[in-house]
CSV table of N, CA and C in Angstrom, one decimal:
chain,number,residue,atom,x,y,z
A,910,MET,N,37.3,32.1,78.3
A,910,MET,CA,36.5,32.0,79.5
A,910,MET,C,35.4,31.0,79.3
A,911,ALA,N,35.3,30.0,80.1
A,911,ALA,CA,34.3,29.0,80.0
A,911,ALA,C,33.6,28.9,81.3
A,912,ARG,N,32.3,29.3,81.3
A,912,ARG,CA,31.4,29.3,82.4
A,912,ARG,C,30.1,28.6,82.1
A,913,TYR,N,29.6,28.0,83.2
A,913,TYR,CA,28.2,27.5,83.1
A,913,TYR,C,27.3,28.6,83.3
A,914,VAL,N,26.5,28.9,82.3
A,914,VAL,CA,25.5,30.1,82.4
A,914,VAL,C,24.1,29.6,82.0
A,915,LYS,N,23.2,29.9,82.9
A,915,LYS,CA,21.8,29.6,82.6
A,915,LYS,C,20.9,30.7,83.0
A,916,ASP,N,20.0,31.1,82.1
A,916,ASP,CA,19.0,32.2,82.4
A,916,ASP,C,17.6,31.7,82.6
A,917,TYR,N,16.9,32.4,83.5
A,917,TYR,CA,15.6,32.0,83.8
A,917,TYR,C,14.7,33.3,83.8
A,918,THR,N,13.5,33.2,83.2
A,918,THR,CA,12.7,34.4,83.1
A,918,THR,C,11.8,34.4,84.4
A,919,ILE,N,11.9,35.4,85.2
A,919,ILE,CA,11.1,35.6,86.4
A,919,ILE,C,10.5,37.0,86.4
A,920,LYS,N,9.2,37.2,86.4
A,920,LYS,CA,8.6,38.5,86.3
A,920,LYS,C,8.8,39.4,87.4
A,921,ASP,N,8.6,39.0,88.6
A,921,ASP,CA,8.7,39.9,89.8
A,921,ASP,C,10.0,39.6,90.5
A,922,HIS,N,10.6,40.6,91.1
A,922,HIS,CA,11.9,40.5,91.8
A,922,HIS,C,11.8,39.4,92.8
A,923,PRO,N,12.6,38.4,92.7
A,923,PRO,CA,12.5,37.2,93.5
A,923,PRO,C,13.4,37.3,94.8
A,924,ASP,N,13.0,38.2,95.7
A,924,ASP,CA,13.8,38.4,96.9
A,924,ASP,C,13.9,37.2,97.7
A,925,GLU,N,12.7,36.5,97.9
A,925,GLU,CA,12.7,35.3,98.7
A,925,GLU,C,13.6,34.2,98.1
A,926,LEU,N,13.5,34.0,96.8
A,926,LEU,CA,14.4,33.0,96.2
A,926,LEU,C,15.9,33.4,96.3
A,927,LEU,N,16.2,34.6,96.1
A,927,LEU,CA,17.6,35.0,96.2
A,927,LEU,C,18.1,34.8,97.6
A,928,GLN,N,17.3,35.0,98.6
A,928,GLN,CA,17.7,34.8,100.0
A,928,GLN,C,17.9,33.3,100.3
A,929,LYS,N,17.0,32.5,99.7
A,929,LYS,CA,17.1,31.1,99.9
A,929,LYS,C,18.4,30.5,99.3
A,930,ILE,N,18.7,31.0,98.1
A,930,ILE,CA,19.9,30.6,97.4
A,930,ILE,C,21.1,31.0,98.2
A,931,GLU,N,21.1,32.3,98.6
A,931,GLU,CA,22.3,32.8,99.4
A,931,GLU,C,22.5,32.0,100.7
A,932,ASP,N,21.4,31.7,101.4
A,932,ASP,CA,21.5,30.8,102.6
A,932,ASP,C,22.1,29.5,102.3
A,933,TYR,N,21.7,28.9,101.2
A,933,TYR,CA,22.2,27.6,100.8
A,933,TYR,C,23.7,27.6,100.5
A,934,VAL,N,24.0,28.6,99.6
A,934,VAL,CA,25.4,28.7,99.2
A,934,VAL,C,26.4,29.0,100.4
A,935,VAL,N,26.0,29.9,101.3
A,935,VAL,CA,26.8,30.2,102.4
A,935,VAL,C,26.9,28.9,103.3
A,936,SER,N,25.8,28.2,103.4
A,936,SER,CA,25.9,26.9,104.2
A,936,SER,C,26.8,25.9,103.6
A,937,GLU,N,27.1,26.0,102.3
A,937,GLU,CA,28.0,25.1,101.7
A,937,GLU,C,29.5,25.6,101.7
A,938,GLY,N,29.7,26.7,102.5
A,938,GLY,CA,31.1,27.2,102.7
A,938,GLY,C,31.5,28.3,101.8
A,939,TYR,N,30.6,28.9,101.0
A,939,TYR,CA,31.0,30.0,100.1
A,939,TYR,C,31.0,31.3,100.9
A,940,CYS,N,31.8,32.2,100.5
A,940,CYS,CA,31.8,33.5,101.0
A,940,CYS,C,31.5,34.6,99.9
A,941,ILE,N,30.9,35.7,100.3
A,941,ILE,CA,30.6,36.7,99.4
A,941,ILE,C,31.9,37.5,99.2
A,942,THR,N,32.3,37.8,97.9
A,942,THR,CA,33.5,38.5,97.6
A,942,THR,C,33.3,39.3,96.3
A,943,GLU,N,34.3,40.0,95.9
A,943,GLU,CA,34.2,40.8,94.6
A,943,GLU,C,35.1,40.0,93.6
A,944,TYR,N,34.7,39.9,92.4
A,944,TYR,CA,35.4,39.3,91.3
A,944,TYR,C,35.2,40.1,90.1
A,945,ASP,N,36.2,40.7,89.5
A,945,ASP,CA,36.1,41.6,88.4
A,945,ASP,C,35.0,42.7,88.6
A,946,GLY,N,35.0,43.2,89.8
A,946,GLY,CA,34.0,44.3,90.2
A,946,GLY,C,32.6,43.8,90.4
A,947,LYS,N,32.3,42.5,90.4
A,947,LYS,CA,31.0,42.0,90.6
A,947,LYS,C,30.9,41.1,91.8
A,948,THR,N,29.8,41.2,92.5
A,948,THR,CA,29.6,40.4,93.7
A,948,THR,C,29.4,38.9,93.3
A,949,VAL,N,30.2,38.0,93.9
A,949,VAL,CA,30.1,36.6,93.6
A,949,VAL,C,30.2,35.8,95.0
A,950,TYR,N,29.9,34.5,94.9
A,950,TYR,CA,30.2,33.6,96.0
A,950,TYR,C,31.4,32.8,95.6
A,951,LYS,N,32.4,32.7,96.5
A,951,LYS,CA,33.6,32.0,96.3
A,951,LYS,C,33.9,31.0,97.3
A,952,LYS,N,34.4,29.8,96.9
A,952,LYS,CA,34.8,28.8,97.8
A,952,LYS,C,36.2,28.3,97.3
A,953,SER,N,37.2,28.4,98.2
A,953,SER,CA,38.5,28.0,97.8
A,953,SER,C,38.8,26.8,98.7
A,954,SER,N,39.3,25.8,98.0
A,954,SER,CA,39.6,24.5,98.7
A,954,SER,C,41.1,24.3,99.0
A,955,GLY,N,41.8,25.3,99.1
A,955,GLY,CA,43.3,25.2,99.4
A,955,GLY,C,44.2,25.9,98.5
A,956,ALA,N,45.5,25.8,98.8
A,956,ALA,CA,46.4,26.5,98.0
A,956,ALA,C,46.6,25.9,96.6
A,957,ILE,N,46.4,24.6,96.4
A,957,ILE,CA,46.6,24.0,95.2
A,957,ILE,C,45.3,23.8,94.4
A,958,ASN,N,44.2,23.5,95.1
A,958,ASN,CA,42.9,23.3,94.5
A,958,ASN,C,42.3,24.6,94.0
A,959,ALA,N,41.6,24.5,93.0
A,959,ALA,CA,41.1,25.7,92.3
A,959,ALA,C,39.8,26.2,93.1
A,960,PRO,N,39.7,27.6,93.2
A,960,PRO,CA,38.5,28.1,93.8
A,960,PRO,C,37.3,28.0,92.8
A,961,SER,N,36.1,27.8,93.4
A,961,SER,CA,34.9,27.8,92.6
A,961,SER,C,34.1,29.0,92.9
A,962,TYR,N,33.4,29.5,91.8
A,962,TYR,CA,32.6,30.7,92.0
A,962,TYR,C,31.2,30.5,91.5
A,963,ILE,N,30.3,31.2,92.2
A,963,ILE,CA,28.8,31.2,91.8
A,963,ILE,C,28.4,32.6,91.8
A,964,ARG,N,27.8,33.0,90.7
A,964,ARG,CA,27.2,34.4,90.6
A,964,ARG,C,25.8,34.3,90.2
A,965,ILE,N,24.9,35.0,91.0
A,965,ILE,CA,23.5,35.0,90.7
A,965,ILE,C,23.1,36.5,90.6
A,966,LYS,N,22.5,36.8,89.4
A,966,LYS,CA,22.1,38.2,89.2
A,966,LYS,C,20.7,38.2,88.6
A,967,TYR,N,19.9,39.2,89.2
A,967,TYR,CA,18.6,39.4,88.6
A,967,TYR,C,18.5,40.8,88.1
A,968,GLU,N,18.1,40.8,86.8
A,968,GLU,CA,18.0,42.1,86.1
A,968,GLU,C,17.0,42.0,84.9
A,969,ASN,N,16.1,42.9,84.8
A,969,ASN,CA,15.2,43.0,83.6
A,969,ASN,C,14.4,41.7,83.5
A,970,ASP,N,13.9,41.1,84.5
A,970,ASP,CA,13.1,39.9,84.5
A,970,ASP,C,13.9,38.7,84.2
A,971,ILE,N,15.2,38.7,84.2
A,971,ILE,CA,16.1,37.6,83.9
A,971,ILE,C,16.9,37.3,85.2
A,972,LEU,N,16.9,36.0,85.6
A,972,LEU,CA,17.7,35.6,86.7
A,972,LEU,C,18.8,34.8,86.0
A,973,ARG,N,20.1,35.2,86.2
A,973,ARG,CA,21.2,34.5,85.5
A,973,ARG,C,22.0,33.8,86.6
A,974,LEU,N,22.3,32.6,86.3
A,974,LEU,CA,23.1,31.7,87.2
A,974,LEU,C,24.4,31.5,86.4
A,975,GLN,N,25.6,31.9,87.0
A,975,GLN,CA,26.9,31.6,86.4
A,975,GLN,C,27.7,30.8,87.4
A,976,VAL,N,28.4,29.8,86.9
A,976,VAL,CA,29.3,29.0,87.8
A,976,VAL,C,30.6,28.7,87.0
A,977,TRP,N,31.7,28.8,87.7
A,977,TRP,CA,33.0,28.6,87.0
A,977,TRP,C,34.0,28.2,88.1
A,978,ILE,N,35.1,27.7,87.6
A,978,ILE,CA,36.2,27.3,88.4
A,978,ILE,C,37.5,27.9,87.8
A,979,LYS,N,38.4,28.5,88.7
A,979,LYS,CA,39.6,29.0,88.2
A,979,LYS,C,40.6,27.8,88.0
A,980,PHE,N,41.5,27.9,87.0
A,980,PHE,CA,42.4,26.9,86.7
A,980,PHE,C,43.8,27.2,87.3
A,981,PRO,N,44.3,26.2,88.2
A,981,PRO,CA,45.5,26.5,88.9
A,981,PRO,C,46.7,26.1,88.0
A,982,ILE,N,47.8,26.9,88.0
A,982,ILE,CA,49.0,26.5,87.3
A,982,ILE,C,50.1,26.3,88.3
A,983,LEU,N,50.1,27.0,89.4
A,983,LEU,CA,51.0,26.9,90.6
A,983,LEU,C,50.2,27.0,91.8
A,984,PRO,N,50.7,26.7,93.0
A,984,PRO,CA,50.0,27.0,94.2
A,984,PRO,C,49.6,28.4,94.3
A,985,ASN,N,48.4,28.7,94.6
A,985,ASN,CA,47.9,30.1,94.7
A,985,ASN,C,48.0,30.9,93.4
A,986,VAL,N,48.3,30.3,92.3
A,986,VAL,CA,48.4,31.0,91.0
A,986,VAL,C,47.3,30.4,90.1
A,987,PHE,N,46.3,31.2,89.8
A,987,PHE,CA,45.2,30.7,89.1
A,987,PHE,C,45.0,31.5,87.8
A,988,VAL,N,44.8,30.8,86.7
A,988,VAL,CA,44.6,31.5,85.4
A,988,VAL,C,43.4,30.8,84.7
A,989,GLY,N,42.8,31.6,83.9
A,989,GLY,CA,41.7,31.0,83.1
A,989,GLY,C,40.5,30.4,83.9
A,990,GLU,N,39.5,30.0,83.2
A,990,GLU,CA,38.3,29.4,83.8
A,990,GLU,C,37.9,28.2,83.1
A,991,TYR,N,37.3,27.3,83.8
A,991,TYR,CA,36.6,26.2,83.1
A,991,TYR,C,35.3,25.9,83.8
A,992,ASP,N,34.4,25.4,83.0
A,992,ASP,CA,33.0,25.2,83.5
A,992,ASP,C,32.8,23.8,84.1
A,993,LEU,N,31.6,23.4,84.1
A,993,LEU,CA,31.3,22.1,84.8
A,993,LEU,C,31.5,20.9,83.8
A,994,GLN,N,31.8,21.1,82.6
A,994,GLN,CA,31.9,20.0,81.6
A,994,GLN,C,33.4,19.5,81.6
A,995,GLY,N,33.5,18.3,81.1
A,995,GLY,CA,34.9,17.8,80.9
A,995,GLY,C,35.4,17.0,82.1
A,996,ILE,N,36.6,16.5,81.9
A,996,ILE,CA,37.2,15.6,82.9
A,996,ILE,C,38.1,16.3,83.8
A,997,VAL,N,38.7,17.4,83.4
A,997,VAL,CA,39.7,18.2,84.2
A,997,VAL,C,39.0,18.8,85.4
A,998,GLY,N,39.6,18.5,86.6
A,998,GLY,CA,39.0,19.1,87.8
A,998,GLY,C,37.8,18.4,88.3
A,999,GLN,N,37.6,17.1,88.0
A,999,GLN,CA,36.4,16.4,88.3
A,999,GLN,C,36.2,16.3,89.8
A,1000,GLU,N,37.2,16.3,90.6
A,1000,GLU,CA,37.1,16.2,92.1
A,1000,GLU,C,36.4,17.5,92.6
A,1001,ILE,N,36.6,18.6,91.9
A,1001,ILE,CA,35.9,19.9,92.3
A,1001,ILE,C,34.6,20.0,91.6
A,1002,LYS,N,34.5,19.6,90.3
A,1002,LYS,CA,33.3,19.7,89.5
A,1002,LYS,C,32.1,18.9,90.0
A,1003,GLY,N,32.4,17.7,90.6
A,1003,GLY,CA,31.4,16.8,91.1
A,1003,GLY,C,30.5,17.5,92.1
A,1004,PRO,N,31.1,17.9,93.3
A,1004,PRO,CA,30.4,18.6,94.3
A,1004,PRO,C,29.7,19.9,93.8
A,1005,LEU,N,30.5,20.6,93.0
A,1005,LEU,CA,29.9,21.9,92.4
A,1005,LEU,C,28.7,21.7,91.6
A,1006,SER,N,28.7,20.6,90.8
A,1006,SER,CA,27.6,20.2,90.0
A,1006,SER,C,26.4,19.9,90.8
A,1007,GLN,N,26.6,19.3,91.9
A,1007,GLN,CA,25.5,19.0,92.8
A,1007,GLN,C,24.9,20.3,93.4
A,1008,ARG,N,25.8,21.2,93.8
A,1008,ARG,CA,25.3,22.5,94.3
A,1008,ARG,C,24.5,23.2,93.2
A,1009,VAL,N,25.0,23.2,92.0
A,1009,VAL,CA,24.2,23.9,90.9
A,1009,VAL,C,22.9,23.2,90.7
A,1010,LYS,N,22.8,21.9,90.8
A,1010,LYS,CA,21.5,21.2,90.6
A,1010,LYS,C,20.6,21.6,91.8
A,1011,GLN,N,21.1,21.8,93.0
A,1011,GLN,CA,20.2,22.2,94.1
A,1011,GLN,C,19.7,23.6,93.9
A,1012,ILE,N,20.6,24.5,93.4
A,1012,ILE,CA,20.2,25.9,93.1
A,1012,ILE,C,19.1,25.9,92.0
A,1013,GLU,N,19.3,25.1,91.0
A,1013,GLU,CA,18.4,25.1,89.9
A,1013,GLU,C,17.0,24.5,90.4
A,1014,ASN,N,17.1,23.6,91.3
A,1014,ASN,CA,15.8,23.0,91.9
A,1014,ASN,C,15.1,24.1,92.6
A,1015,TYR,N,15.8,25.0,93.4
A,1015,TYR,CA,15.2,26.1,94.1
A,1015,TYR,C,14.6,27.0,93.1
A,1016,ILE,N,15.3,27.3,92.0
A,1016,ILE,CA,14.7,28.3,91.0
A,1016,ILE,C,13.5,27.7,90.4
A,1017,GLN,N,13.5,26.4,90.0
A,1017,GLN,CA,12.4,25.7,89.3
A,1017,GLN,C,11.2,25.7,90.3
A,1018,GLU,N,11.4,25.4,91.5
A,1018,GLU,CA,10.3,25.4,92.5
A,1018,GLU,C,9.7,26.8,92.6
A,1019,TYR,N,10.5,27.8,92.7
A,1019,TYR,CA,10.0,29.1,92.8
A,1019,TYR,C,9.2,29.5,91.6
A,1020,ILE,N,9.7,29.2,90.4
A,1020,ILE,CA,8.9,29.5,89.1
A,1020,ILE,C,7.6,28.8,89.2
A,1021,GLU,N,7.6,27.5,89.5
A,1021,GLU,CA,6.3,26.7,89.6
A,1021,GLU,C,5.3,27.3,90.6
A,1022,GLN,N,5.9,27.7,91.8
A,1022,GLN,CA,5.0,28.3,92.8
A,1022,GLN,C,4.4,29.6,92.3
A,1023,THR,N,5.2,30.5,91.7
A,1023,THR,CA,4.7,31.7,91.2
A,1023,THR,C,3.7,31.5,90.1
A,1024,GLU,N,3.9,30.5,89.3
A,1024,GLU,CA,2.9,30.3,88.2
A,1024,GLU,C,1.6,29.8,88.8
A,1025,LYS,N,1.7,28.9,89.8
A,1025,LYS,CA,0.5,28.4,90.5
A,1025,LYS,C,-0.3,29.5,91.2
A,1026,ALA,N,0.5,30.4,91.8
A,1026,ALA,CA,-0.2,31.5,92.5
A,1026,ALA,C,-0.8,32.4,91.5
A,1027,ALA,N,-0.2,32.7,90.4
A,1027,ALA,CA,-0.8,33.6,89.3
A,1027,ALA,C,-2.1,32.9,88.8
A,1028,GLN,N,-2.0,31.6,88.5
A,1028,GLN,CA,-3.1,30.9,88.0
A,1028,GLN,C,-4.3,30.9,89.0
A,1029,ALA,N,-4.0,30.8,90.3
A,1029,ALA,CA,-5.0,30.8,91.3
A,1029,ALA,C,-5.7,32.2,91.4
A,1030,GLN,N,-4.9,33.3,91.3
A,1030,GLN,CA,-5.4,34.6,91.2
A,1030,GLN,C,-6.4,34.8,90.1
A,1031,VAL,N,-6.0,34.3,88.9
A,1031,VAL,CA,-6.8,34.5,87.7
A,1031,VAL,C,-8.1,33.7,87.9
A,1032,GLU,N,-8.0,32.5,88.5
A,1032,GLU,CA,-9.2,31.7,88.7
A,1032,GLU,C,-10.2,32.3,89.8
A,1033,GLU,N,-9.6,32.9,90.8
A,1033,GLU,CA,-10.4,33.6,91.8
A,1033,GLU,C,-11.1,34.8,91.2
A,1034,ALA,N,-10.4,35.5,90.3
A,1034,ALA,CA,-11.0,36.7,89.7
A,1034,ALA,C,-12.2,36.3,88.7
A,1035,GLY,N,-12.3,35.0,88.4
A,1035,GLY,CA,-13.4,34.5,87.5
A,1035,GLY,C,-13.1,34.8,86.1
A,1036,GLU,N,-11.8,35.0,85.7
A,1036,GLU,CA,-11.5,35.2,84.3
A,1036,GLU,C,-11.3,34.0,83.5
A,1037,VAL,N,-11.2,32.8,84.2
A,1037,VAL,CA,-11.0,31.6,83.5
A,1037,VAL,C,-12.3,30.9,83.2
A,1038,GLU,N,-12.6,30.7,81.9
A,1038,GLU,CA,-13.8,30.0,81.5
A,1038,GLU,C,-13.5,28.5,81.4
A,1039,GLU,N,-14.5,27.7,80.9
A,1039,GLU,CA,-14.3,26.3,80.7
A,1039,GLU,C,-13.2,26.2,79.6
A,1040,GLU,N,-12.6,25.1,79.5
A,1040,GLU,CA,-11.5,24.9,78.5
A,1040,GLU,C,-12.1,24.8,77.1
A,1041,TYR,N,-13.3,24.2,77.0
A,1041,TYR,CA,-13.9,24.1,75.7
A,1041,TYR,C,-15.2,24.8,75.7
A,1042,MET,N,-15.5,25.6,74.7
A,1042,MET,CA,-16.7,26.3,74.5
A,1042,MET,C,-17.1,26.1,73.1
A,1043,SER,N,-18.4,25.6,72.9
A,1043,SER,CA,-18.8,25.5,71.5
A,1043,SER,C,-18.9,26.8,70.8
A,1044,LYS,N,-19.0,26.8,69.5
A,1044,LYS,CA,-19.0,28.0,68.7
A,1044,LYS,C,-20.3,28.8,69.0
A,1045,LYS,N,-21.4,28.1,69.1
A,1045,LYS,CA,-22.7,28.7,69.5
A,1045,LYS,C,-22.7,29.4,70.8
A,1046,ASP,N,-22.1,28.7,71.8
A,1046,ASP,CA,-22.0,29.3,73.2
A,1046,ASP,C,-21.1,30.5,73.2
A,1047,PHE,N,-20.0,30.4,72.4
A,1047,PHE,CA,-19.0,31.5,72.4
A,1047,PHE,C,-19.7,32.7,71.8
A,1048,ILE,N,-20.5,32.5,70.7
A,1048,ILE,CA,-21.2,33.7,70.1
A,1048,ILE,C,-22.2,34.3,71.0
A,1049,LYS,N,-22.9,33.4,71.7
A,1049,LYS,CA,-24.0,33.9,72.7
A,1049,LYS,C,-23.3,34.7,73.8
A,1050,LYS,N,-22.2,34.2,74.3
A,1050,LYS,CA,-21.6,34.8,75.5
A,1050,LYS,C,-20.7,36.0,75.2
A,1051,LYS,N,-19.9,35.9,74.1
A,1051,LYS,CA,-18.9,36.8,73.9
A,1051,LYS,C,-19.1,37.9,72.8
A,1052,VAL,N,-19.9,37.6,71.8
A,1052,VAL,CA,-20.1,38.5,70.7
A,1052,VAL,C,-21.3,39.5,71.0
A,1053,PRO,N,-21.1,40.8,71.0
A,1053,PRO,CA,-22.2,41.7,71.2
A,1053,PRO,C,-23.4,41.5,70.2
A,1054,HIS,N,-24.6,41.7,70.6
A,1054,HIS,CA,-25.7,41.5,69.7
A,1054,HIS,C,-25.7,42.5,68.5
A,1055,SER,N,-25.3,43.7,68.7
A,1055,SER,CA,-25.2,44.7,67.7
A,1055,SER,C,-24.3,44.3,66.6
A,1056,LEU,N,-23.2,43.7,67.0
A,1056,LEU,CA,-22.2,43.2,66.0
A,1056,LEU,C,-22.7,42.0,65.2
A,1057,LEU,N,-23.5,41.1,65.9
A,1057,LEU,CA,-24.1,40.0,65.1
A,1057,LEU,C,-25.1,40.5,64.1
A,1058,ALA,N,-25.8,41.5,64.4
A,1058,ALA,CA,-26.8,42.1,63.4
A,1058,ALA,C,-26.0,42.7,62.2
A,1059,GLU,N,-24.9,43.4,62.5
A,1059,GLU,CA,-24.1,43.9,61.4
A,1059,GLU,C,-23.5,42.8,60.5
A,1060,LEU,N,-23.0,41.8,61.2
A,1060,LEU,CA,-22.4,40.6,60.5
A,1060,LEU,C,-23.5,40.0,59.6
A,1061,ARG,N,-24.7,39.8,60.1
A,1061,ARG,CA,-25.7,39.2,59.3
A,1061,ARG,C,-26.0,40.0,58.0
A,1062,THR,N,-26.2,41.3,58.2
A,1062,THR,CA,-26.4,42.3,57.1
A,1062,THR,C,-25.3,42.2,56.1
A,1063,ALA,N,-24.1,42.2,56.5
A,1063,ALA,CA,-22.9,42.2,55.6
A,1063,ALA,C,-22.9,40.9,54.9
A,1064,SER,N,-23.2,39.8,55.6
A,1064,SER,CA,-23.2,38.4,54.9
A,1064,SER,C,-24.3,38.4,53.8
A,1065,ILE,N,-25.5,38.9,54.1
A,1065,ILE,CA,-26.6,38.9,53.1
A,1065,ILE,C,-26.2,39.7,51.9
A,1066,VAL,N,-25.6,40.9,52.1
A,1066,VAL,CA,-25.2,41.7,51.0
A,1066,VAL,C,-24.1,41.0,50.1
A,1067,LEU,N,-23.2,40.4,50.8
A,1067,LEU,CA,-22.1,39.7,50.1
A,1067,LEU,C,-22.6,38.5,49.3
A,1068,TYR,N,-23.4,37.6,49.9
A,1068,TYR,CA,-23.9,36.5,49.2
A,1068,TYR,C,-24.8,36.9,48.0
A,1069,THR,N,-25.6,38.0,48.2
A,1069,THR,CA,-26.5,38.5,47.1
A,1069,THR,C,-25.6,39.0,46.0
A,1070,SER,N,-24.6,39.7,46.3
A,1070,SER,CA,-23.7,40.2,45.2
A,1070,SER,C,-23.0,39.1,44.5
A,1071,ILE,N,-22.6,38.1,45.2
A,1071,ILE,CA,-21.9,36.9,44.5
A,1071,ILE,C,-23.0,36.3,43.6
A,1072,GLY,N,-24.2,36.1,44.1
A,1072,GLY,CA,-25.2,35.4,43.3
A,1072,GLY,C,-25.5,36.2,42.0
A,1073,ILE,N,-25.7,37.5,42.2
A,1073,ILE,CA,-25.9,38.4,41.0
A,1073,ILE,C,-24.8,38.3,40.0
A,1074,SER,N,-23.5,38.3,40.5
A,1074,SER,CA,-22.3,38.2,39.6
A,1074,SER,C,-22.3,36.9,38.9
A,1075,ILE,N,-22.6,35.8,39.5
A,1075,ILE,CA,-22.6,34.5,38.8
A,1075,ILE,C,-23.7,34.5,37.8
A,1076,ILE,N,-24.9,35.0,38.1
A,1076,ILE,CA,-26.0,35.0,37.1
A,1076,ILE,C,-25.6,35.9,35.9
A,1077,LEU,N,-25.0,37.1,36.1
A,1077,LEU,CA,-24.6,37.9,35.0
A,1077,LEU,C,-23.5,37.3,34.2
A,1078,ALA,N,-22.6,36.5,34.9
A,1078,ALA,CA,-21.5,35.9,34.1
A,1078,ALA,C,-22.0,34.8,33.2
A,1079,ILE,N,-23.1,34.1,33.6
A,1079,ILE,CA,-23.7,33.1,32.8
A,1079,ILE,C,-24.4,33.6,31.6
A,1080,PHE,N,-25.1,34.7,31.8
A,1080,PHE,CA,-25.8,35.3,30.7
A,1080,PHE,C,-25.0,36.3,30.0
């Protein structure tokens, strides 16, 4: 089995994206059908030409795009699968590759939009600080005063112990 398969990580269920892809695929002449017990989009270009399939599934924050073409051995007799690579079936693969690129563009646009929206929410919440903060500013703003006092005390004890150890080692 040779299929073009690509996975995308998407956190929230992308209903809007899936609908956009479905609208596009249907507008390109694909029909929803069952293939090996799974819902796919199928486009058949005749009795001799091989049917092409597109499957899009979202599960566990992964959007999986699968594309393949059935291999014809006789009219209306198809065996095996081949993906978008190679020279065999190029008259079908060319338009199918363009469709896959369009679907991938839709997915990429959706991912970029959701990332921008998430970034905007974080910025609105005021959780984003300046990109660069000096060490002194960081300590003033982020480290609790009580912790600083404990760190100073621990540092003094440590350096005093090291100093005494060195003096005793010398004598």
